[in-house]
GROMACS .gro file of C-alpha atoms in nm:
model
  311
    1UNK     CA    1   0.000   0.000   0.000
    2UNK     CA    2   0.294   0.257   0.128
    3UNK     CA    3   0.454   0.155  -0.263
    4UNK     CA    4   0.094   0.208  -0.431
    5UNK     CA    5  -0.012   0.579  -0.255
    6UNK     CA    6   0.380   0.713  -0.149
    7UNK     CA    7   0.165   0.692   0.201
    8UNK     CA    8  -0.077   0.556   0.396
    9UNK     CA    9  -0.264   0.648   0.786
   10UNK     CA   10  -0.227   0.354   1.020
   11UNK     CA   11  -0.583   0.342   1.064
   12UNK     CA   12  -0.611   0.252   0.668
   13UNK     CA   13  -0.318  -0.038   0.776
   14UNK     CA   14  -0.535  -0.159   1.041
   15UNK     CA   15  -0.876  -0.157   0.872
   16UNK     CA   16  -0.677  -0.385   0.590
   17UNK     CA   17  -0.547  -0.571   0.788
   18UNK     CA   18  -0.799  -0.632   1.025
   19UNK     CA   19  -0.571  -0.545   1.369
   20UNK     CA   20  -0.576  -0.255   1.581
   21UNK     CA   21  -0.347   0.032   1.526
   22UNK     CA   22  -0.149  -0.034   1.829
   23UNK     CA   23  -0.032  -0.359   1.659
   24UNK     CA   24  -0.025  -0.207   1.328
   25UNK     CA   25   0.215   0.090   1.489
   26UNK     CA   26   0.474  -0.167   1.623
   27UNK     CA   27   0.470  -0.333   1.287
   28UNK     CA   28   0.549  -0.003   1.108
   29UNK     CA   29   0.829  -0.002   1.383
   30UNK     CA   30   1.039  -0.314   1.238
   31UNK     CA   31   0.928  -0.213   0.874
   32UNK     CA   32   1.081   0.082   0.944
   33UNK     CA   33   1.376  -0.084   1.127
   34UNK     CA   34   1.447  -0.297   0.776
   35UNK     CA   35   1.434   0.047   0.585
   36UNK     CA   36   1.160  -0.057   0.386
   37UNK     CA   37   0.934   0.300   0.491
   38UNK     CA   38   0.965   0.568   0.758
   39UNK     CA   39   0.770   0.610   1.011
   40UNK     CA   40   0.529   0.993   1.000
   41UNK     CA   41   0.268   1.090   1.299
   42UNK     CA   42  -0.048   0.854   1.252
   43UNK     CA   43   0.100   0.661   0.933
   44UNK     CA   44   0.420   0.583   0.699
   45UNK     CA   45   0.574   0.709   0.382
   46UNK     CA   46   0.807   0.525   0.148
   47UNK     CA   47   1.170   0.614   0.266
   48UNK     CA   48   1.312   0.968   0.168
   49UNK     CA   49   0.968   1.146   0.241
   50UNK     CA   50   1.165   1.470   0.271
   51UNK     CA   51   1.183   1.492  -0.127
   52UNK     CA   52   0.900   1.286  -0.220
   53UNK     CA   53   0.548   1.395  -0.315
   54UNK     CA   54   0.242   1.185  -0.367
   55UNK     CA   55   0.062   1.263  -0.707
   56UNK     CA   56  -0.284   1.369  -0.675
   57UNK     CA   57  -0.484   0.994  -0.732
   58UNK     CA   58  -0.214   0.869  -0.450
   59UNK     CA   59  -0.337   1.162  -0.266
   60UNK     CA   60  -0.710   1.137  -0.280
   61UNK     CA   61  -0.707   0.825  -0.098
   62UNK     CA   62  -0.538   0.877   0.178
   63UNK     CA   63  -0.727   0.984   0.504
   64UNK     CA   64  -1.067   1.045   0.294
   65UNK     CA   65  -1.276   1.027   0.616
   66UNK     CA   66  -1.062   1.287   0.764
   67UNK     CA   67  -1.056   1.538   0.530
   68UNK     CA   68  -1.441   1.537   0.456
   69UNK     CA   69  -1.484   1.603   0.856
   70UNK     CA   70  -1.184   1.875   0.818
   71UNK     CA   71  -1.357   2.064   0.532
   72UNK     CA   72  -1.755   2.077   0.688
   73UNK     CA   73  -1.572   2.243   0.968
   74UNK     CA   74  -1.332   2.481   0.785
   75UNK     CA   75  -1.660   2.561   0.573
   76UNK     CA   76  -1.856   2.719   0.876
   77UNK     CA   77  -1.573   2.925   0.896
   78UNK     CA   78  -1.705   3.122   0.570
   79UNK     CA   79  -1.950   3.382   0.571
   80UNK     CA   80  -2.175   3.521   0.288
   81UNK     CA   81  -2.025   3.822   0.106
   82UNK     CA   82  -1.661   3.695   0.218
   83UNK     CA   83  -1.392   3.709   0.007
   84UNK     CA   84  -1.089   3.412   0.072
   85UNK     CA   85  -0.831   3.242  -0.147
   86UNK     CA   86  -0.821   2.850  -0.160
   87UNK     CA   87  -0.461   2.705  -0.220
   88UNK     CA   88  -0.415   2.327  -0.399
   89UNK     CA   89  -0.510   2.019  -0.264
   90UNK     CA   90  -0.723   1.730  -0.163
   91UNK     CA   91  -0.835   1.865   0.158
   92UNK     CA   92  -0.911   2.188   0.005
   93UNK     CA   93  -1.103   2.075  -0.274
   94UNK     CA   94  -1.310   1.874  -0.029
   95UNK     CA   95  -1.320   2.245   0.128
   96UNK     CA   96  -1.455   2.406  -0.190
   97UNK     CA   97  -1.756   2.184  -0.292
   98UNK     CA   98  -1.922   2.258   0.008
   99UNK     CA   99  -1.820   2.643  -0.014
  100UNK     CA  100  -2.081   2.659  -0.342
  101UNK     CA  101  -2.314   2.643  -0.080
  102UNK     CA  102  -2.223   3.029   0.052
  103UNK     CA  103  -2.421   3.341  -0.141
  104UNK     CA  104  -2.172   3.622  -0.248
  105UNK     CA  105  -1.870   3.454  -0.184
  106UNK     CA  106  -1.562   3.529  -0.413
  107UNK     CA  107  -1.262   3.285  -0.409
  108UNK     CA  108  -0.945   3.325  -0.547
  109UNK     CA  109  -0.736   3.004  -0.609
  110UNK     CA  110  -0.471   2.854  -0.798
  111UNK     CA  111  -0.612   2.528  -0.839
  112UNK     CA  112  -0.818   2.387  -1.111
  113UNK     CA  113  -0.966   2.124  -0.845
  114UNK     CA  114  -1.075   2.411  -0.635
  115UNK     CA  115  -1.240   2.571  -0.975
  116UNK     CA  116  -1.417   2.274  -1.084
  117UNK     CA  117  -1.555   2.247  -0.742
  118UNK     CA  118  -1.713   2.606  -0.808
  119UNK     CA  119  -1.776   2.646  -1.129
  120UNK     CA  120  -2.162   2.549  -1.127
  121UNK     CA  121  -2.226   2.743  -0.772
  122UNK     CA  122  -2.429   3.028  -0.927
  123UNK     CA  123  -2.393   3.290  -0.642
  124UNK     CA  124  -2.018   3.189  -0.578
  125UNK     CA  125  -1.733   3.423  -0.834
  126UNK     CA  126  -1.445   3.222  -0.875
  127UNK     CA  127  -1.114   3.401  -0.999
  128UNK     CA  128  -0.814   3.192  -1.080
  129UNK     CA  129  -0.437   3.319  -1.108
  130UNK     CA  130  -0.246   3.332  -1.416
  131UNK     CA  131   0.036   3.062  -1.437
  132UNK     CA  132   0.187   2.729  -1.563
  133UNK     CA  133   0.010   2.433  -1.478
  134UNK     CA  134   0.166   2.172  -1.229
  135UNK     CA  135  -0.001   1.842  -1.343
  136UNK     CA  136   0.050   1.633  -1.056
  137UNK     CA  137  -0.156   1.858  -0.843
  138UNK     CA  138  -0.373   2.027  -1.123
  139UNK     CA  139  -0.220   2.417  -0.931
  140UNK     CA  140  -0.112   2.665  -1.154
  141UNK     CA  141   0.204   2.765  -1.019
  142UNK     CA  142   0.530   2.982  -1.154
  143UNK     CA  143   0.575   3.365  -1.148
  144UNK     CA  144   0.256   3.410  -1.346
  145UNK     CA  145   0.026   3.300  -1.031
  146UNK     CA  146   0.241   3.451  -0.833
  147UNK     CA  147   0.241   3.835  -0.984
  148UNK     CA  148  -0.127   3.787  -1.022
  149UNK     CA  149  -0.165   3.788  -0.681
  150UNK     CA  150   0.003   4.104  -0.623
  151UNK     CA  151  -0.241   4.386  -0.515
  152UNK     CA  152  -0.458   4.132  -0.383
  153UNK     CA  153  -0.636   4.182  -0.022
  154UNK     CA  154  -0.838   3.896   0.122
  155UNK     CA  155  -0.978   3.841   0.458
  156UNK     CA  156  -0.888   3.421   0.503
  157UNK     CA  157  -0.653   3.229   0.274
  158UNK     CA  158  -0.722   2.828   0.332
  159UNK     CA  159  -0.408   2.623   0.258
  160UNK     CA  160  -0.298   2.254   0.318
  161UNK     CA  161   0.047   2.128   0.261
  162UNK     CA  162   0.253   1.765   0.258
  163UNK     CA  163   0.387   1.820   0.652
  164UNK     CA  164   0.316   2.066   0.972
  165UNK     CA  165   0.533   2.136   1.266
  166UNK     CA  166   0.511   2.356   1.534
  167UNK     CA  167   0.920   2.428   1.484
  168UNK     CA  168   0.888   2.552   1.117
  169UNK     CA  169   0.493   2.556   0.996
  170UNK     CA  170   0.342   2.427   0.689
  171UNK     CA  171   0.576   2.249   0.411
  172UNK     CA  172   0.571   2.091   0.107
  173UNK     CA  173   0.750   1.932  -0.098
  174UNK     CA  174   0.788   2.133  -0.446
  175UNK     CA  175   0.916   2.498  -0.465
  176UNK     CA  176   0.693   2.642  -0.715
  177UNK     CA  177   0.398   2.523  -0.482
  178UNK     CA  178   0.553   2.645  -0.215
  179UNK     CA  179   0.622   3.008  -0.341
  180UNK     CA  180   0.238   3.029  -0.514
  181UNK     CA  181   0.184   2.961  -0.120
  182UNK     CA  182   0.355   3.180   0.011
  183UNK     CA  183   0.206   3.476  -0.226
  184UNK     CA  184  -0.106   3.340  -0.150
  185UNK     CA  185  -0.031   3.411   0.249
  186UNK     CA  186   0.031   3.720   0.172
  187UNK     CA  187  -0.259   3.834   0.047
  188UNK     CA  188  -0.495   3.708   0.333
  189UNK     CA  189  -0.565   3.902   0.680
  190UNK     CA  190  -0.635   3.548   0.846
  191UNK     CA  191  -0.396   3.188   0.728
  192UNK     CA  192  -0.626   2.840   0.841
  193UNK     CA  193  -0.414   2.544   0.768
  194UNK     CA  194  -0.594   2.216   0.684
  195UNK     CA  195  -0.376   1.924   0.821
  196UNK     CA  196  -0.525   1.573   0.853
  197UNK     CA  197  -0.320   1.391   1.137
  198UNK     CA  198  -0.117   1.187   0.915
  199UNK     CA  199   0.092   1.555   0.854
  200UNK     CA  200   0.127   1.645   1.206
  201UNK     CA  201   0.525   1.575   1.299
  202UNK     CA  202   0.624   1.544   0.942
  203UNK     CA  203   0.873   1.810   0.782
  204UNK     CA  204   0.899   1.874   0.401
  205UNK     CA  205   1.166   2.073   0.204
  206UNK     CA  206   1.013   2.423   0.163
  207UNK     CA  207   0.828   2.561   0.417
  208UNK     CA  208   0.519   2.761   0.313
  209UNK     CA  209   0.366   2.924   0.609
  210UNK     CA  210   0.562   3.001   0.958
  211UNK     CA  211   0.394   2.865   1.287
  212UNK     CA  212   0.386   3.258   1.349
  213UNK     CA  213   0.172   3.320   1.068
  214UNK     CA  214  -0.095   3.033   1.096
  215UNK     CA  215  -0.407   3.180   1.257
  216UNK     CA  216  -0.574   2.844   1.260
  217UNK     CA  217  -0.522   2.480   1.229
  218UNK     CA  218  -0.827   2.260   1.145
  219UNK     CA  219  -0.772   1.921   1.188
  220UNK     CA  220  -0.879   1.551   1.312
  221UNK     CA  221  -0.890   1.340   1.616
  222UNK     CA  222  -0.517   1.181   1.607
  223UNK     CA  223  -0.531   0.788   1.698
  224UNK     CA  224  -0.566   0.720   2.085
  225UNK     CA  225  -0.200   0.627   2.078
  226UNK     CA  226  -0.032   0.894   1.899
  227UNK     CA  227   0.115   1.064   2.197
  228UNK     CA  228   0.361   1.260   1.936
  229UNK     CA  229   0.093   1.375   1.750
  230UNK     CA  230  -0.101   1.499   2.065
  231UNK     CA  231   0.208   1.681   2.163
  232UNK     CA  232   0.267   1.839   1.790
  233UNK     CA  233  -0.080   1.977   1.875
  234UNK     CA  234  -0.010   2.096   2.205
  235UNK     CA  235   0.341   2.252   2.102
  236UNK     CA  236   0.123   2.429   1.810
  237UNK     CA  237  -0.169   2.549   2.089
  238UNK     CA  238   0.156   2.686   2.282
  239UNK     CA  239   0.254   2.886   1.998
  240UNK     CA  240  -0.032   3.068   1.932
  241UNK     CA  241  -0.185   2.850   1.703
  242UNK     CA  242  -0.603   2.789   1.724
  243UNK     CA  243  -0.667   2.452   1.712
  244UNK     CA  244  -0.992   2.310   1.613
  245UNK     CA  245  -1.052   1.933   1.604
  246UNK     CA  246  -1.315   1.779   1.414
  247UNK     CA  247  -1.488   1.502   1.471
  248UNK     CA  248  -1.760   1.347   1.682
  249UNK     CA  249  -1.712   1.565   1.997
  250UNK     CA  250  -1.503   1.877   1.858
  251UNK     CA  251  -1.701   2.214   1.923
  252UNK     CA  252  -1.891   2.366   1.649
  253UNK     CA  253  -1.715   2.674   1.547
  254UNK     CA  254  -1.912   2.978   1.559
  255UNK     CA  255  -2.009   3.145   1.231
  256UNK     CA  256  -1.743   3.475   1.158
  257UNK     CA  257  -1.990   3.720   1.281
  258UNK     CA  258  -2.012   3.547   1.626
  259UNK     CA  259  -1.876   3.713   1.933
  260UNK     CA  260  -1.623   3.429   1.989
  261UNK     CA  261  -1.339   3.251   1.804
  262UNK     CA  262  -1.364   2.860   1.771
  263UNK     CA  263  -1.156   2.734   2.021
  264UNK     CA  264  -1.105   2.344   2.132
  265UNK     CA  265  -0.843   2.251   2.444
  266UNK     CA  266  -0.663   2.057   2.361
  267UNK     CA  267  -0.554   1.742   2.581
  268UNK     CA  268  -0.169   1.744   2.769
  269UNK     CA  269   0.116   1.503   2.587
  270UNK     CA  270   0.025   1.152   2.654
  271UNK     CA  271  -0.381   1.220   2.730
  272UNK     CA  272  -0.668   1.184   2.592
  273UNK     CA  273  -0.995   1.332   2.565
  274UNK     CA  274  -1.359   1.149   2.605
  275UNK     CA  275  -1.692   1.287   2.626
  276UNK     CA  276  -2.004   1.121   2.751
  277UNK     CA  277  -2.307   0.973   2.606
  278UNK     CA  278  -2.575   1.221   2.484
  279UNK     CA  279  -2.724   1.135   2.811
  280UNK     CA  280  -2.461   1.106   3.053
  281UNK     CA  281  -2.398   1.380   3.302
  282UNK     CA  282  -2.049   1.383   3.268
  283UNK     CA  283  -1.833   1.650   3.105
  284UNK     CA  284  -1.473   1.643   2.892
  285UNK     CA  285  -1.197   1.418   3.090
  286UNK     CA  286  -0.901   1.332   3.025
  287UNK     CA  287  -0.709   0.944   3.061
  288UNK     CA  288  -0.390   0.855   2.974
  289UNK     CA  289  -0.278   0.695   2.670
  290UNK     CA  290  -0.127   0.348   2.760
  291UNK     CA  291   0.242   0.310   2.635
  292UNK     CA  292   0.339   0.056   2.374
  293UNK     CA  293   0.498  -0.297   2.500
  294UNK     CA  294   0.856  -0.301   2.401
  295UNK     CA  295   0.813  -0.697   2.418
  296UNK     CA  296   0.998  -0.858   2.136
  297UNK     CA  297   0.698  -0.957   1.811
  298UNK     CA  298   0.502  -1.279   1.901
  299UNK     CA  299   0.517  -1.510   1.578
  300UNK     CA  300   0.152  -1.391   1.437
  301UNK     CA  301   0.326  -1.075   1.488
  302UNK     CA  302   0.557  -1.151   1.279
  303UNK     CA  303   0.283  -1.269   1.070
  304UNK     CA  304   0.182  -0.938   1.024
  305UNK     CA  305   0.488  -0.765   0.936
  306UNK     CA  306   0.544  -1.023   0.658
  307UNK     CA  307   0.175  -0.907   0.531
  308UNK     CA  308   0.218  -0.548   0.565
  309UNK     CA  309   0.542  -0.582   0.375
  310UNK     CA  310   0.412  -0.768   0.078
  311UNK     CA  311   0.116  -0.477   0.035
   0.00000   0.00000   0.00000
């Protein structure tokens, strides 16, 4: 699978497989040991992830689940009349079919995913930069895009990338997408960054966006193990960064015009957070994560590994 999509979320290993994530996470361990992938928060990449990039079929299916809950949150962050620019990507395409839904909204993108989203929402104006066109993400990209963006004044710009850390922001892994990015940053008064937890921890060549310049993160629920990703989030929180989680129990963001800014806390290194039943009286608490067994691989562990590797 990591050979087939450049990448793939451990919860995708373990629905294939038919295990849980803790034993598909130790068998990513002594894949990675044999240097046949490296290990990223929440999933794996084939080995020299630094330079590699996933093309966009790879792309758009990987974490599928997580980036539809990711964009019907980022979309309540869009009001009617707003005007916003929409980088490329997966998650932001996701994003941009369910912005046709907002009356008077202009967007400004380089993408030609983002366009074809739009281009039957009647009360939506899409205008698209000037450029050269990057096929393996269908962007326009090159100093066309980028001096067509000059001038330009927005109030949100809504960008994803290939890796996010709290020590250097957003990344990716092509410089022309990253410097279309980076003009696109520019123009916007607010930056959201759309991350599904399989980019948390993972650091590409050219960074895009400084943690400094990231209003908001939108992202998912991180696996009940991933301690490092729970502390990428924390370390991001620290920074300034708003995170909002979606999923199941993440708070509904108010609309713009509301009197206060979507905010989730989030849960210490190590912890996790669980909510109640509908009908239980119980509030948000927290439990710790249980660490991983450093036991040596039973044989059907072994088992496993064998599997994994011949997908």
């Amino acid at each position: 699978m990591v050979r087939a999509n450049g990448a793939v979320s451990l919860r995708e290993l373990a629905r294939v497989v038919q295990t849980s994530e803790v034993t598909v996470r130790r068998d990513v361990r002594a894949l990675e040991a044999e240097g046949l992938l490296d290990r990223r928060h929440g999933g794996a990449v084939l080995p020299g992830g630094f330079t590699r990039e996933s093309g966009f079929p790879q792309k758009s299916h990987l974490a599928t689940a997580e980036k539809t809950a990711i964009a019907d949150l980022a979309a309540s962050l869009v009001g009617e009349g707003e005007a916003i620019v929409v980088g490329a990507g997966t998650t932001t395409q996701e994003l941009a079919r369910r912005l046709a839904r907002v009356p008077g909204l202009t967007v400004v993108t380089n993408s030609l995913l983002v366009a074809q989203a739009l281009a039957h929402a009647n009360r939506v104006e899409v205008v698209m930069t000037g450029g050269t066109l990057r096929g393996s993400n269908y962007a326009l990209v090159g100093s066309g895009a980028e001096q067509s963006l000059q001038g330009l004044r927005v109030s949100r710009a809504f960008l994803s990338g290939s890796g996010l850390t709290a020590e250097r922001g957003l990344s990716t892994s092509n410089m022309l997408s990253a410097s279309v990015d980076r003009a696109l940053v520019q123009a916007a008064a607010e930056v959201v960054v759309l991350a599904d937890h399989t980019k948390l921890g993972s650091d590409t060549m050219f960074q895009t966006v400084p943690t400094e310049l990231i209003t908001r993160l939108v992202t998912d629920e991180p696996p009940v193990h991933d301690e490092r990703a729970a502390a990428e989030l924390q370390a991001l929180a620290d920074q300034g960064v708003e995170v909002t989680v979606a999923g199941p129990d993440a708070d509904t963001p108010d609309g713009p015009s509301g009197d206060r800014r979507p905010r989730r806390d989030m849960p210490l290194p190590g912890q996790r957070r669980t909510t109640a039943g509908r009908n239980g009286g119980l509030g948000p608490q927290l439990r710790s994560a249980s660490s991983l067994s450093d036991q040596p691989p039973s044989t059907g562990e072994r088992a496993r590994v064998a599997d994994l590797r011949r997908r």
